[in-house]
GROMACS .gro file of C-alpha atoms in nm:
model
  137
    1MET     CA    1   0.625   3.553  -0.435
    2LYS     CA    2   0.289   3.386  -0.389
    3GLU     CA    3   0.178   3.344  -0.027
    4ILE     CA    4   0.067   2.994   0.072
    5SER     CA    5  -0.166   2.935   0.363
    6SER     CA    6   0.006   2.759   0.655
    7LEU     CA    7  -0.261   2.488   0.633
    8PHE     CA    8  -0.116   2.388   0.298
    9ILE     CA    9   0.255   2.385   0.378
   10LEU     CA   10   0.323   2.017   0.339
   11MET     CA   11   0.555   1.736   0.424
   12LYS     CA   12   0.703   1.513   0.156
   13VAL     CA   13   0.511   1.269  -0.061
   14GLU     CA   14   0.491   0.921   0.091
   15ILE     CA   15   0.475   0.659  -0.185
   16ILE     CA   16   0.255   0.366  -0.081
   17THR     CA   17   0.249   0.172  -0.412
   18GLN     CA   18   0.545   0.199  -0.648
   19LYS     CA   19   0.494   0.230  -1.024
   20LEU     CA   20   0.513  -0.116  -1.180
   21SER     CA   21   0.708   0.008  -1.484
   22ASP     CA   22   0.721   0.291  -1.735
   23LYS     CA   23   0.507   0.071  -1.961
   24ARG     CA   24   0.238   0.027  -1.695
   25GLU     CA   25   0.122   0.375  -1.596
   26ASP     CA   26  -0.249   0.331  -1.665
   27SER     CA   27  -0.478   0.324  -1.360
   28PHE     CA   28  -0.592  -0.023  -1.477
   29TRP     CA   29  -0.280  -0.182  -1.322
   30TYR     CA   30  -0.336  -0.023  -0.979
   31TRP     CA   31  -0.698  -0.123  -0.918
   32ASP     CA   32  -0.808  -0.073  -0.555
   33LYS     CA   33  -0.467   0.051  -0.436
   34ASP     CA   34  -0.358   0.353  -0.239
   35ILE     CA   35  -0.071   0.513  -0.430
   36ALA     CA   36   0.065   0.804  -0.227
   37LYS     CA   37  -0.021   1.053   0.045
   38ILE     CA   38   0.088   1.387   0.178
   39LYS     CA   39   0.031   1.493   0.538
   40LEU     CA   40  -0.079   1.853   0.584
   41GLU     CA   41   0.014   2.062   0.886
   42ASN     CA   42  -0.348   2.050   1.005
   43ASN     CA   43  -0.303   1.670   1.037
   44HIS     CA   44  -0.520   1.603   0.733
   45ASN     CA   45  -0.388   1.381   0.453
   46LEU     CA   46  -0.424   1.413   0.078
   47LEU     CA   47  -0.453   1.054  -0.046
   48LEU     CA   48  -0.401   0.943  -0.405
   49SER     CA   49  -0.579   0.615  -0.468
   50VAL     CA   50  -0.750   0.423  -0.747
   51SER     CA   51  -1.123   0.374  -0.760
   52GLY     CA   52  -1.365   0.216  -1.003
   53ASN     CA   53  -1.377  -0.125  -1.168
   54VAL     CA   54  -1.217  -0.288  -1.471
   55LYS     CA   55  -1.366  -0.566  -1.682
   56TYR     CA   56  -1.225  -0.783  -1.958
   57LEU     CA   57  -1.417  -1.016  -2.187
   58GLU     CA   58  -1.232  -1.296  -2.368
   59HIS     CA   59  -1.408  -1.570  -2.565
   60GLY     CA   60  -1.727  -1.517  -2.367
   61LYS     CA   61  -1.554  -1.536  -2.028
   62LYS     CA   62  -1.565  -1.227  -1.806
   63TYR     CA   63  -1.273  -1.123  -1.589
   64LYS     CA   64  -1.319  -0.845  -1.335
   65ASN     CA   65  -1.076  -0.630  -1.134
   66LYS     CA   66  -0.795  -0.834  -0.972
   67GLU     CA   67  -0.874  -1.137  -1.186
   68ALA     CA   68  -0.831  -0.932  -1.508
   69ILE     CA   69  -0.513  -0.764  -1.380
   70ASP     CA   70  -0.357  -1.094  -1.270
   71LEU     CA   71  -0.435  -1.242  -1.612
   72PHE     CA   72  -0.270  -0.952  -1.795
   73LEU     CA   73   0.037  -0.961  -1.570
   74SER     CA   74   0.081  -1.338  -1.615
   75GLU     CA   75   0.374  -1.474  -1.817
   76GLU     CA   76   0.130  -1.590  -2.085
   77TYR     CA   77  -0.001  -1.236  -2.147
   78ASN     CA   78   0.256  -0.992  -2.001
   79TYR     CA   79   0.050  -0.696  -2.127
   80ASP     CA   80   0.135  -0.328  -2.090
   81ASP     CA   81  -0.036   0.005  -2.163
   82ARG     CA   82  -0.012  -0.036  -2.542
   83ASP     CA   83  -0.199  -0.366  -2.519
   84LEU     CA   84  -0.467  -0.203  -2.302
   85ASP     CA   85  -0.517   0.071  -2.561
   86ASP     CA   86  -0.583  -0.188  -2.831
   87LEU     CA   87  -0.822  -0.387  -2.609
   88ILE     CA   88  -1.015  -0.074  -2.510
   89ILE     CA   89  -1.052   0.026  -2.876
   90SER     CA   90  -1.176  -0.325  -2.965
   91GLY     CA   91  -1.424  -0.313  -2.676
   92ASP     CA   92  -1.279  -0.615  -2.495
   93ILE     CA   93  -1.192  -0.401  -2.190
   94SER     CA   94  -1.440  -0.181  -2.017
   95GLU     CA   95  -1.235   0.041  -1.792
   96SER     CA   96  -1.391   0.285  -1.556
   97ASN     CA   97  -1.124   0.308  -1.289
   98HIS     CA   98  -0.905   0.614  -1.233
   99PHE     CA   99  -0.661   0.778  -0.995
  100THR     CA  100  -0.839   1.011  -0.756
  101ILE     CA  101  -0.733   1.242  -0.474
  102ILE     CA  102  -0.930   1.271  -0.152
  103GLU     CA  103  -0.868   1.461   0.170
  104LEU     CA  104  -0.890   1.273   0.500
  105ASN     CA  105  -0.913   1.437   0.843
  106GLU     CA  106  -0.726   1.321   1.156
  107SER     CA  107  -0.982   1.041   1.203
  108ASN     CA  108  -0.939   0.921   0.843
  109LYS     CA  109  -1.287   1.046   0.751
  110VAL     CA  110  -1.326   1.186   0.401
  111VAL     CA  111  -1.363   1.565   0.411
  112GLY     CA  112  -1.280   1.631   0.044
  113ASP     CA  113  -1.379   1.394  -0.235
  114CYS     CA  114  -1.265   1.383  -0.601
  115LEU     CA  115  -1.021   1.671  -0.566
  116GLY     CA  116  -0.847   1.544  -0.880
  117ILE     CA  117  -0.896   1.263  -1.133
  118CYS     CA  118  -0.667   1.122  -1.403
  119HIS     CA  119  -0.558   0.794  -1.562
  120GLU     CA  120  -0.176   0.779  -1.559
  121TYR     CA  121   0.055   0.714  -1.261
  122GLU     CA  122   0.309   0.996  -1.309
  123GLU     CA  123   0.035   1.242  -1.404
  124ALA     CA  124  -0.152   1.147  -1.085
  125LEU     CA  125   0.156   1.207  -0.865
  126GLU     CA  126   0.210   1.545  -1.028
  127MET     CA  127  -0.156   1.631  -0.972
  128LEU     CA  128  -0.121   1.538  -0.602
  129LYS     CA  129   0.188   1.761  -0.567
  130GLU     CA  130   0.022   2.050  -0.749
  131LEU     CA  131  -0.288   2.021  -0.538
  132ALA     CA  132  -0.070   2.030  -0.229
  133PHE     CA  133   0.131   2.328  -0.364
  134LEU     CA  134   0.453   2.127  -0.366
  135GLY     CA  135   0.503   2.237  -0.724
  136GLU     CA  136   0.510   2.607  -0.623
  137LYS     CA  137   0.842   2.785  -0.666
   0.00000   0.00000   0.00000
């Protein structure tokens, strides 16, 4: 059996922002949100959040971040990940946001930056667990 340092024996995952739906896993939908955290025994936290910006261009009008997300979630659009894929391919969306994991000390100061990066909600939660050794058997 693999030995795990006592610093990395963790509590459970605390979900801060629930997944919107199985059709909205892309980091685009979670712009500027904290997603989940795990408290370590040394009182540090591993925090999964979303960073970066998203931009959408439609008929010469630019939408950025929350404005673009609100538009796509509106009843008129009601977009999901498949729609985003098409808009990224066409160049109408410029997406540079992503899920990232950072480590915060007891004072909430960053002591570990970009410990993991990905673009899908479930993949990001798995990455957080793996980083915290919760996936160890």
